[in-house]
C-alpha positions as a Markdown table, in Angstrom:
| # | Residue | x | y | z |
|---|---|---|---|---|
| 1 | Unk | -10.4 | 145.7 | -1.9 |
| 2 | Unk | -7.9 | 148.5 | -1.5 |
| 3 | Unk | -9.4 | 150.6 | -4.3 |
| 4 | Unk | -12.9 | 150.2 | -2.9 |
| 5 | Unk | -11.8 | 151.2 | 0.6 |
| 6 | Unk | -9.7 | 154.1 | -0.7 |
| 7 | Unk | -12.7 | 155.4 | -2.7 |
| 8 | Unk | -14.9 | 155.2 | 0.4 |
| 9 | Unk | -12.5 | 157.4 | 2.3 |
| 10 | Unk | -11.5 | 159.9 | -0.4 |
| 11 | Unk | -14.3 | 159.7 | -2.9 |
| 12 | Unk | -11.8 | 158.9 | -5.7 |
| 13 | Unk | -10.0 | 155.9 | -7.0 |
| 14 | Unk | -6.2 | 155.9 | -6.3 |
| 15 | Unk | -5.5 | 157.0 | -9.9 |
| 16 | Unk | -8.1 | 159.8 | -9.8 |
| 17 | Unk | -6.7 | 161.0 | -6.5 |
| 18 | Unk | -3.1 | 160.9 | -7.7 |
| 19 | Unk | -4.1 | 163.0 | -10.8 |
| 20 | Unk | -6.0 | 165.6 | -8.8 |
| 21 | Unk | -4.7 | 169.1 | -8.2 |
| 22 | Unk | -6.3 | 169.3 | -4.8 |
| 23 | Unk | -6.0 | 167.3 | -1.6 |
| 24 | Unk | -9.4 | 166.0 | -0.5 |
| 25 | Unk | -10.1 | 164.8 | 3.0 |
| 26 | Unk | -13.9 | 164.5 | 3.2 |
| 27 | Unk | -13.9 | 161.4 | 5.4 |
| 28 | Unk | -10.4 | 161.4 | 6.8 |
| 29 | Unk | -10.1 | 162.0 | 10.5 |
| 30 | Unk | -6.7 | 162.0 | 12.1 |
| 31 | Unk | -5.6 | 161.4 | 15.7 |
| 32 | Unk | -7.0 | 163.9 | 18.1 |
| 33 | Unk | -5.6 | 165.1 | 21.4 |
| 34 | Unk | -7.9 | 166.3 | 24.2 |
| 35 | Unk | -6.1 | 169.6 | 24.4 |
| 36 | Unk | -6.5 | 170.2 | 20.6 |
| 37 | Unk | -9.5 | 172.1 | 19.3 |
| 38 | Unk | -10.4 | 172.6 | 15.6 |
| 39 | Unk | -9.2 | 176.1 | 15.0 |
| 40 | Unk | -11.6 | 178.0 | 12.8 |
| 41 | Unk | -10.0 | 179.4 | 9.6 |
| 42 | Unk | -10.3 | 183.1 | 8.6 |
| 43 | Unk | -10.9 | 183.2 | 4.9 |
| 44 | Unk | -8.7 | 185.5 | 2.9 |
| 45 | Unk | -8.7 | 186.4 | -0.8 |
| 46 | Unk | -5.2 | 187.1 | -2.0 |
| 47 | Unk | -4.2 | 188.7 | -5.2 |
| 48 | Unk | -1.7 | 187.0 | -7.5 |
| 49 | Unk | 1.8 | 187.4 | -6.1 |
| 50 | Unk | 5.2 | 186.9 | -7.6 |
| 51 | Unk | 7.7 | 185.1 | -5.2 |
| 52 | Unk | 11.4 | 186.1 | -5.3 |
| 53 | Unk | 13.9 | 184.1 | -3.3 |
| 54 | Unk | 15.7 | 180.8 | -3.1 |
| 55 | Unk | 14.6 | 177.2 | -3.0 |
| 56 | Unk | 15.4 | 174.4 | -0.6 |
| 57 | Unk | 14.2 | 170.9 | -1.3 |
| 58 | Unk | 13.5 | 168.2 | 1.3 |
| 59 | Unk | 12.2 | 164.7 | 1.4 |
| 60 | Unk | 9.8 | 163.9 | 4.4 |
| 61 | Unk | 8.6 | 160.5 | 5.3 |
| 62 | Unk | 4.9 | 159.9 | 5.7 |
| 63 | Unk | 3.7 | 159.7 | 8.5 |
| 64 | Unk | 5.6 | 162.8 | 9.4 |
| 65 | Unk | 8.8 | 162.0 | 11.2 |
| 66 | Unk | 10.4 | 165.5 | 11.2 |
| 67 | Unk | 13.6 | 164.5 | 9.4 |
| 68 | Unk | 13.8 | 167.8 | 7.6 |
| 69 | Unk | 12.5 | 170.0 | 10.4 |
| 70 | Unk | 15.7 | 170.6 | 12.3 |
| 71 | Unk | 17.8 | 172.0 | 9.3 |
| 72 | Unk | 14.7 | 174.1 | 8.2 |
| 73 | Unk | 14.3 | 175.5 | 11.7 |
| 74 | Unk | 18.1 | 176.4 | 11.9 |
| 75 | Unk | 17.7 | 178.4 | 8.6 |
| 76 | Unk | 14.6 | 180.2 | 9.9 |
| 77 | Unk | 16.2 | 181.0 | 13.3 |
| 78 | Unk | 19.3 | 182.3 | 11.5 |
| 79 | Unk | 17.2 | 184.5 | 9.2 |
| 80 | Unk | 15.2 | 185.9 | 12.1 |
| 81 | Unk | 18.4 | 186.6 | 14.1 |
| 82 | Unk | 20.1 | 188.5 | 11.4 |
| 83 | Unk | 17.2 | 190.6 | 10.2 |
| 84 | Unk | 15.0 | 190.8 | 13.3 |
| 85 | Unk | 12.0 | 190.7 | 11.0 |
| 86 | Unk | 9.5 | 188.0 | 9.9 |
| 87 | Unk | 10.6 | 185.2 | 7.6 |
| 88 | Unk | 8.3 | 184.5 | 4.7 |
| 89 | Unk | 8.2 | 181.0 | 3.2 |
| 90 | Unk | 6.1 | 179.1 | 0.7 |
| 91 | Unk | 5.9 | 175.3 | 0.5 |
| 92 | Unk | 4.7 | 173.0 | -2.1 |
| 93 | Unk | 4.3 | 169.3 | -1.4 |
| 94 | Unk | 4.2 | 166.5 | -4.0 |
| 95 | Unk | 4.4 | 162.7 | -3.9 |
| 96 | Unk | 8.0 | 161.6 | -4.0 |
| 97 | Unk | 9.1 | 159.8 | -7.1 |
| 98 | Unk | 12.3 | 158.6 | -5.5 |
| 99 | Unk | 11.3 | 157.4 | -2.0 |
| 100 | Unk | 8.3 | 155.2 | -1.1 |
| 101 | Unk | 6.0 | 156.5 | 1.6 |
| 102 | Unk | 7.4 | 160.0 | 1.3 |
| 103 | Unk | 6.7 | 163.5 | -0.1 |
| 104 | Unk | 9.0 | 166.0 | -1.8 |
| 105 | Unk | 8.8 | 169.4 | -0.1 |
| 106 | Unk | 9.9 | 172.5 | -2.0 |
| 107 | Unk | 10.3 | 175.5 | 0.3 |
| 108 | Unk | 10.9 | 179.0 | -1.1 |
| 109 | Unk | 12.5 | 181.5 | 1.3 |
| 110 | Unk | 11.1 | 184.8 | 0.1 |
| 111 | Unk | 13.3 | 187.8 | -0.7 |
| 112 | Unk | 10.9 | 190.7 | 0.0 |
| 113 | Unk | 13.4 | 193.1 | -1.6 |
| 114 | Unk | 13.3 | 191.1 | -4.9 |
| 115 | Unk | 17.1 | 190.9 | -5.2 |
| 116 | Unk | 16.9 | 187.2 | -6.0 |
| 117 | Unk | 15.3 | 185.7 | -9.0 |
| 118 | Unk | 11.5 | 185.1 | -9.4 |
| 119 | Unk | 10.8 | 181.5 | -8.4 |
| 120 | Unk | 7.1 | 181.2 | -8.7 |
| 121 | Unk | 3.8 | 183.0 | -8.8 |
| 122 | Unk | 1.1 | 182.5 | -6.2 |
| 123 | Unk | -2.3 | 182.4 | -8.0 |
| 124 | Unk | -5.1 | 184.7 | -6.7 |
| 125 | Unk | -7.7 | 182.9 | -4.8 |
| 126 | Unk | -9.1 | 181.9 | -1.4 |
| 127 | Unk | -6.8 | 181.0 | 1.4 |
| 128 | Unk | -7.6 | 179.6 | 4.9 |
| 129 | Unk | -5.6 | 181.6 | 7.4 |
| 130 | Unk | -4.5 | 180.4 | 10.8 |
| 131 | Unk | -2.3 | 182.0 | 13.5 |
| 132 | Unk | -0.5 | 180.2 | 16.3 |
| 133 | Unk | 1.8 | 181.4 | 19.1 |
| 134 | Unk | 4.2 | 178.9 | 20.8 |
| 135 | Unk | 7.1 | 176.7 | 20.2 |
| 136 | Unk | 8.1 | 174.5 | 17.2 |
| 137 | Unk | 6.9 | 171.1 | 18.5 |
| 138 | Unk | 3.5 | 172.6 | 19.3 |
| 139 | Unk | 3.3 | 174.2 | 15.9 |
| 140 | Unk | 4.0 | 170.9 | 14.1 |
| 141 | Unk | 1.2 | 169.3 | 16.1 |
| 142 | Unk | -1.0 | 172.3 | 15.3 |
| 143 | Unk | -0.4 | 172.0 | 11.6 |
| 144 | Unk | -1.0 | 168.3 | 11.6 |
| 145 | Unk | -4.3 | 168.9 | 13.4 |
| 146 | Unk | -5.3 | 171.4 | 10.7 |
| 147 | Unk | -4.5 | 169.0 | 7.8 |
| 148 | Unk | -5.9 | 165.9 | 9.4 |
| 149 | Unk | -9.0 | 167.3 | 11.1 |
| 150 | Unk | -9.8 | 171.0 | 10.5 |
| 151 | Unk | -9.9 | 171.1 | 6.7 |
| 152 | Unk | -12.3 | 168.1 | 6.6 |
| 153 | Unk | -14.4 | 169.5 | 9.4 |
| 154 | Unk | -14.9 | 172.8 | 7.4 |
| 155 | Unk | -15.3 | 171.0 | 4.0 |
| 156 | Unk | -12.1 | 172.5 | 2.6 |
| 157 | Unk | -9.8 | 171.0 | 0.1 |
| 158 | Unk | -6.1 | 172.1 | -0.3 |
| 159 | Unk | -5.2 | 173.2 | -3.8 |
| 160 | Unk | -1.9 | 172.0 | -5.2 |
| 161 | Unk | -0.4 | 175.4 | -5.0 |
| 162 | Unk | 2.2 | 176.9 | -2.6 |
| 163 | Unk | 1.1 | 177.7 | 0.9 |
| 164 | Unk | 2.5 | 180.7 | 2.8 |
| 165 | Unk | 4.1 | 180.8 | 6.2 |
| 166 | Unk | 5.1 | 184.0 | 8.0 |
| 167 | Unk | 7.2 | 183.2 | 11.1 |
| 168 | Unk | 8.4 | 185.9 | 13.6 |
| 169 | Unk | 9.7 | 185.9 | 17.1 |
| 170 | Unk | 7.7 | 187.4 | 20.0 |
| 171 | Unk | 9.1 | 189.5 | 22.8 |
| 172 | Unk | 9.1 | 186.5 | 25.2 |
| 173 | Unk | 11.1 | 184.2 | 22.8 |
| 174 | Unk | 8.0 | 182.3 | 21.6 |
| 175 | Unk | 7.2 | 182.3 | 17.9 |
| 176 | Unk | 4.3 | 183.7 | 16.0 |
| 177 | Unk | 3.3 | 181.5 | 13.1 |
| 178 | Unk | 0.9 | 182.7 | 10.4 |
| 179 | Unk | -0.2 | 180.1 | 7.9 |
| 180 | Unk | -2.1 | 180.5 | 4.7 |
| 181 | Unk | -3.4 | 177.4 | 2.9 |
| 182 | Unk | -4.8 | 177.7 | -0.7 |
| 183 | Unk | -8.2 | 176.1 | -0.6 |
| 184 | Unk | -11.4 | 175.3 | -2.5 |
| 185 | Unk | -14.2 | 176.0 | -2.6 |
| 186 | Unk | -14.1 | 179.8 | -2.9 |
| 187 | Unk | -15.7 | 181.2 | 0.3 |
| 188 | Unk | -18.1 | 184.0 | -0.6 |
| 189 | Unk | -17.4 | 186.0 | 2.6 |
| 190 | Unk | -13.6 | 185.9 | 2.1 |
| 191 | Unk | -12.0 | 189.2 | 2.9 |
| 192 | Unk | -9.4 | 190.8 | 0.8 |
| 193 | Unk | -6.0 | 190.2 | 2.5 |
| 194 | Unk | -2.4 | 191.3 | 1.9 |
| 195 | Unk | 0.6 | 189.4 | 3.2 |
| 196 | Unk | 2.2 | 191.9 | 5.6 |
């Protein structure tokens, strides 16, 4: 019964889904709030990019409880305060092999000056780009809305590659969050983009 219902909602059996390199949400609709809209993505085509930096690893419970968010935010706030420039991160999420109902999150804090070792390479391809201004708790809700509702609404599937976050602080103390999600299918009208 579980397998049948799972296939109805994802289009795959649990084993097929686990072995996929994309996240598919064709029939999955998450909780919605009346003040939330479905933000339309801007489609960017990014060239292959080498990432230099350092890695932090976290375990996050599903559904999202924010257990790793506070230490991660402290690191980001510290980096912004000492450099006064945007912080660049890439995240990769995989099913946890150690904890039930959890995911392993690998975050790479970029070193734009390439003093650290090369950690990974972002493949070239299509990315859905979103931008959000506000505070941390609103941003978490915004990202959850994108994954649970927006991707399915626009027929997009997240590839199993690193995403990209660019976080900076505005003049009024709010944050500016830029988020790039590697997606399929390739959108023909994707514009060539560069991570600034």
